[in-house]
XYZ file of C-alpha atoms in Angstrom:
382
model
C 19.552 32.741 3.417
C 19.100 29.462 1.523
C 17.788 27.254 4.324
C 17.381 24.297 1.962
C 21.086 24.477 1.078
C 22.094 24.504 4.734
C 19.919 21.494 5.493
C 21.263 19.573 2.508
C 24.871 20.206 3.603
C 24.330 19.256 7.250
C 24.822 15.464 7.033
C 27.926 15.771 4.877
C 29.541 18.240 7.277
C 28.721 16.051 10.257
C 30.227 12.952 8.669
C 33.452 14.837 7.851
C 33.876 15.688 11.536
C 33.134 12.140 12.631
C 35.567 10.764 10.047
C 38.232 13.055 11.499
C 37.695 11.388 14.856
C 35.211 13.681 16.560
C 32.778 12.154 19.019
C 29.339 12.061 17.361
C 27.513 14.017 20.070
C 30.153 16.742 20.222
C 30.417 16.856 16.433
C 26.673 17.305 16.057
C 26.698 20.172 18.554
C 29.577 21.795 16.657
C 27.725 21.495 13.354
C 24.658 23.153 14.855
C 26.866 26.008 16.079
C 28.299 26.364 12.571
C 24.806 26.500 11.082
C 23.848 29.298 13.471
C 26.999 31.174 12.477
C 26.204 30.657 8.783
C 22.742 32.159 9.247
C 24.412 35.206 10.826
C 27.277 35.650 8.350
C 26.264 34.329 4.935
C 23.614 36.904 3.954
C 26.262 39.637 3.954
C 29.278 37.516 2.969
C 28.328 34.257 1.184
C 31.239 31.778 0.924
C 32.480 30.385 -2.378
C 32.612 26.876 -0.858
C 29.650 26.591 1.557
C 30.438 23.051 2.692
C 34.116 23.833 3.223
C 33.149 26.919 5.235
C 30.809 24.890 7.442
C 33.410 22.155 7.965
C 36.060 24.686 8.965
C 33.823 26.522 11.414
C 32.334 23.325 12.870
C 35.770 21.751 13.338
C 37.047 24.848 15.133
C 33.982 24.876 17.382
C 34.604 21.211 18.119
C 38.245 21.914 18.990
C 37.282 24.821 21.234
C 34.739 22.698 23.091
C 37.177 19.816 23.461
C 39.973 21.992 24.776
C 37.599 23.534 27.293
C 36.710 20.145 28.691
C 39.443 19.263 31.158
C 38.264 15.660 31.304
C 39.286 15.281 27.668
C 42.779 16.730 27.887
C 44.208 13.370 26.917
C 42.844 14.089 23.422
C 44.742 17.363 23.065
C 47.541 15.915 20.960
C 45.048 14.564 18.426
C 42.672 17.469 18.161
C 45.469 20.026 17.874
C 46.425 18.551 14.516
C 43.890 20.616 12.614
C 43.800 19.716 8.900
C 45.061 22.515 6.656
C 42.488 24.712 4.894
C 41.423 23.535 1.466
C 38.649 21.856 -0.494
C 36.610 19.261 1.376
C 36.855 15.750 -0.139
C 33.882 14.911 -2.314
C 33.194 11.561 -0.614
C 29.638 11.247 0.673
C 29.060 9.337 3.900
C 25.442 10.413 4.302
C 24.228 6.829 3.902
C 26.257 5.738 6.936
C 24.756 8.631 8.862
C 21.262 7.306 8.063
C 22.299 3.944 9.502
C 23.795 5.538 12.607
C 20.681 7.615 13.342
C 18.474 4.529 12.932
C 20.694 2.363 15.121
C 18.876 -0.612 16.725
C 19.892 0.578 20.204
C 17.648 3.651 19.809
C 13.925 3.749 20.464
C 11.800 4.639 17.412
C 11.052 8.121 18.763
C 14.737 8.780 19.470
C 15.762 7.520 16.033
C 13.217 9.794 14.372
C 14.372 12.844 16.328
C 18.058 12.169 15.676
C 17.440 11.582 11.955
C 15.566 14.866 11.623
C 18.327 16.705 13.448
C 21.495 15.105 12.053
C 20.371 14.118 8.545
C 17.481 16.517 8.008
C 19.219 19.547 9.454
C 16.184 20.666 11.465
C 16.651 22.553 14.719
C 15.560 21.140 18.035
C 12.861 23.806 18.217
C 11.463 22.828 14.809
C 11.376 19.139 15.728
C 9.720 19.901 19.073
C 7.033 21.992 17.394
C 6.402 19.295 14.820
C 5.860 16.709 17.553
C 3.984 19.102 19.816
C 6.315 18.644 22.780
C 8.308 21.232 24.774
C 11.672 22.130 23.292
C 13.430 21.023 26.493
C 11.827 17.589 26.218
C 12.990 17.170 22.637
C 16.472 18.440 23.527
C 16.765 15.745 26.199
C 15.538 13.082 23.764
C 18.116 14.110 21.169
C 20.913 14.334 23.745
C 20.192 10.826 25.007
C 20.132 9.527 21.427
C 23.471 11.163 20.650
C 25.054 9.667 23.755
C 23.726 6.242 22.809
C 25.343 6.227 19.369
C 28.513 8.140 20.251
C 30.600 4.970 20.410
C 29.280 3.520 17.167
C 31.674 3.660 14.211
C 30.494 4.971 10.855
C 32.309 2.272 8.861
C 29.924 -0.539 9.785
C 27.071 -1.582 7.499
C 23.610 -0.670 8.696
C 20.146 -2.109 8.277
C 18.246 -0.488 5.417
C 14.963 -1.838 6.791
C 15.425 0.019 10.074
C 16.182 3.268 8.230
C 13.054 2.845 6.118
C 10.855 2.272 9.158
C 12.211 5.459 10.752
C 11.515 7.467 7.594
C 8.010 6.005 7.377
C 7.369 7.062 10.975
C 8.378 10.605 10.033
C 6.101 10.554 6.969
C 3.078 9.371 8.926
C 3.336 12.338 11.275
C 2.153 14.451 8.322
C 2.085 18.159 9.076
C 2.077 20.017 12.356
C 3.708 23.140 13.661
C 5.968 24.955 11.205
C 7.551 21.822 9.723
C 5.904 19.667 7.071
C 7.172 16.267 8.193
C 5.559 14.411 5.303
C 7.442 16.581 2.808
C 10.608 16.254 4.897
C 10.289 12.452 4.849
C 9.898 12.509 1.065
C 13.004 14.692 0.768
C 15.096 12.401 2.975
C 13.861 9.264 1.211
C 14.743 10.785 -2.166
C 18.187 11.461 -0.738
C 18.481 7.861 0.453
C 17.272 6.479 -2.900
C 20.034 8.421 -4.642
C 22.625 6.686 -2.479
C 21.467 3.071 -2.258
C 20.103 0.749 -4.931
C 17.457 -1.217 -3.036
C 13.942 -2.127 -4.234
C 12.409 -1.428 -0.821
C 13.891 2.081 -0.777
C 12.235 2.641 -4.145
C 9.046 1.072 -2.769
C 8.937 3.428 0.205
C 9.591 6.478 -1.973
C 6.833 5.409 -4.368
C 4.452 4.821 -1.449
C 5.155 8.263 -0.008
C 4.657 9.980 -3.361
C 1.390 8.152 -4.056
C 0.004 9.020 -0.627
C 1.320 12.585 -0.805
C -0.435 13.014 -4.156
C -3.830 12.718 -2.422
C -3.008 15.160 0.340
C -4.998 18.149 -0.945
C -8.188 16.074 -1.160
C -7.974 14.459 2.278
C -9.573 17.311 4.204
C -12.571 19.557 3.595
C -12.325 23.371 3.891
C -13.502 23.089 7.511
C -10.648 20.694 8.297
C -12.779 17.561 8.509
C -11.524 14.265 7.087
C -12.681 13.186 3.642
C -12.643 9.386 3.158
C -10.848 8.016 0.111
C -14.092 7.016 -1.615
C -15.470 10.566 -1.292
C -12.349 12.508 -2.288
C -12.338 14.809 -5.294
C -9.889 12.949 -7.516
C -9.445 16.033 -9.638
C -7.445 17.449 -6.724
C -4.984 14.569 -6.703
C -1.494 15.482 -7.917
C -1.131 13.513 -11.148
C 2.548 14.450 -11.459
C 3.373 12.789 -8.132
C 1.221 9.779 -9.037
C 3.065 9.320 -12.326
C 6.419 9.662 -10.570
C 5.448 7.177 -7.873
C 4.237 4.584 -10.390
C 7.354 5.153 -12.497
C 9.556 4.400 -9.473
C 7.482 1.406 -8.334
C 7.299 -0.534 -11.594
C 11.076 -1.127 -12.006
C 11.301 -2.050 -8.295
C 8.581 -4.696 -8.638
C 10.244 -6.024 -11.788
C 13.307 -6.953 -9.727
C 11.214 -9.664 -8.025
C 12.455 -8.862 -4.517
C 9.107 -7.970 -3.020
C 8.977 -6.227 0.336
C 6.277 -4.652 2.454
C 6.746 -1.106 1.167
C 6.540 -2.229 -2.454
C 3.328 -4.121 -1.665
C 1.833 -1.099 0.085
C 2.838 1.101 -2.839
C 1.172 -1.326 -5.262
C -2.083 -0.982 -3.298
C -1.761 2.815 -3.321
C -1.097 2.737 -7.077
C -4.291 0.754 -7.701
C -6.278 3.371 -5.788
C -4.560 6.153 -7.724
C -5.243 4.435 -11.033
C -9.038 4.273 -10.524
C -10.893 7.194 -12.187
C -13.679 6.792 -9.592
C -14.075 4.920 -6.327
C -16.532 2.543 -8.025
C -13.917 1.593 -10.623
C -11.295 0.570 -8.057
C -9.826 -2.881 -8.760
C -10.600 -4.333 -5.327
C -9.845 -7.895 -6.410
C -6.226 -6.968 -7.144
C -6.054 -4.965 -3.934
C -7.122 -8.035 -1.931
C -4.391 -10.035 -3.687
C -1.803 -7.434 -2.715
C -3.066 -7.446 0.879
C -2.591 -11.226 0.863
C 1.040 -10.664 -0.180
C 1.464 -7.968 2.451
C -0.002 -10.193 5.180
C 2.401 -12.952 4.146
C 5.334 -10.557 4.389
C 4.415 -8.896 7.673
C 1.933 -11.145 9.492
C 0.474 -7.865 10.759
C -3.021 -7.778 12.286
C -3.390 -4.192 11.051
C -2.788 -5.401 7.491
C -5.433 -8.095 7.979
C -7.830 -5.439 9.265
C -7.335 -3.387 6.106
C -7.672 -6.569 4.070
C -11.118 -7.141 5.601
C -12.221 -3.765 4.227
C -10.901 -4.696 0.785
C -12.625 -8.098 0.924
C -15.850 -6.293 1.809
C -15.509 -4.210 -1.337
C -14.426 -7.074 -3.604
C -16.754 -9.844 -2.395
C -19.468 -8.002 -0.503
C -19.882 -6.790 3.104
C -20.781 -10.281 4.351
C -17.402 -11.613 3.240
C -15.707 -8.592 4.811
C -17.465 -9.193 8.135
C -16.430 -12.857 8.008
C -12.785 -11.811 7.517
C -13.141 -9.274 10.318
C -14.532 -11.924 12.689
C -11.179 -13.724 12.561
C -9.392 -10.731 14.101
C -8.998 -9.536 17.691
C -11.712 -6.986 18.532
C -9.230 -4.968 20.597
C -7.331 -3.946 17.447
C -7.296 -0.174 16.847
C -9.964 0.762 14.269
C -11.619 -2.678 14.501
C -14.899 -1.098 15.618
C -14.726 1.550 12.882
C -14.202 -1.125 10.220
C -17.115 -3.127 11.625
C -19.292 -0.016 11.458
C -18.339 0.577 7.818
C -19.069 -3.015 6.822
C -22.419 -3.075 8.630
C -23.355 0.175 6.913
C -22.451 -1.396 3.571
C -24.620 -4.386 4.504
C -27.591 -2.085 5.132
C -27.731 -2.444 8.925
C -27.745 1.303 9.649
C -28.838 0.976 13.275
C -25.923 -1.273 14.220
C -23.533 0.774 12.080
C -24.556 3.993 13.863
C -24.027 2.366 17.245
C -20.596 1.072 16.199
C -19.539 4.430 14.712
C -20.392 6.120 18.021
C -18.423 3.481 19.920
C -15.457 3.873 17.555
C -15.566 7.649 18.035
C -15.263 7.218 21.792
C -12.185 5.025 21.297
C -10.484 7.301 18.744
C -7.387 9.139 19.951
C -7.141 11.474 16.954
C -9.515 14.438 17.136
C -10.156 14.626 13.377
C -10.928 10.909 13.217
C -13.210 11.186 16.257
C -15.166 14.007 14.624
C -15.448 12.040 11.386
C -16.821 8.942 13.130
C -19.223 11.040 15.208
C -20.585 12.651 12.048
C -21.036 9.215 10.479
C -23.076 8.057 13.453
C -25.154 11.240 13.474
C -25.867 10.954 9.752
C -27.122 7.376 10.090
C -29.216 8.227 13.149
C -30.767 11.187 11.303
C -31.557 8.928 8.369
C -33.320 6.456 10.694
C -35.206 9.248 12.417
C -36.452 10.613 9.102
C -37.985 7.357 7.955
């Protein structure tokens, strides 16, 4: 069974049903039923037209479910007019489906789940495992999301920015369970980039590829985090780096800068440096200035303080950090790093330990704890 083929056909099949007038929630359920049937039937009897087969089966499942619902009998005249068998039109409404699944009325978590299910073709069980929640919990989340967007028409323009933020949320989940969400986000963003000519779509795809290229070097064999400066750059995927830079450069040339392009430019500068010491921190600070102007994000300004500390020295970085709210996530960890760079190991060790206590991610907590222990051991050995 070609699972990748099934997942790639899912959004197109769903949009055909919705275009025919099916309610989104019921149509999505019918498509899932058709996918289950395909897994059962196709290995022994593969269809000549896989999409047409899925549309036919899904539409019949939708009709069966609608007829069984007595509250919807007023729709009988419409749903009984089943289109005749034949080739499915080649029109592609997947872009509208992206917009629908990232509708502003949905919470970010609901939009992510619905995108993975309706556009990505993942099962509820796969999504639940990826997010480490019970399957029943994820099923409820998806059901609520489907009900929320059921009355929304597919012929209305959507907000590309909202779609991009949803895809970026998926990417940042990385890998857990049996689904590689980072790879899935790259796949869906490639799909989106093929359908819409927008510099920020290209920027997000470039950003994902540049980050994904460093994936193999981010963790040690024991699973511990490896900071960017200490990563083995020989393990970075140069093919993905070249692709990401090749996508980013034409996007930047269009002079319609957005936050994902700016982030990708920063990632490209890191990827371009043969060693950590050769990183062009001055340019990175300039890009963080652009990113702060675009987003006015305190998290961006926190990362900028790190870059300033590298470009102009730890004292300048600490001065930039002093302008920010100490309650920001990772503020204490950044302060520890800058104090270590300034040579104040005692204060850095104390701040690393404090940051470890605040960390919510286990791998990050272990990393910060090891940093504190290393500095304390160094002091004890003097």
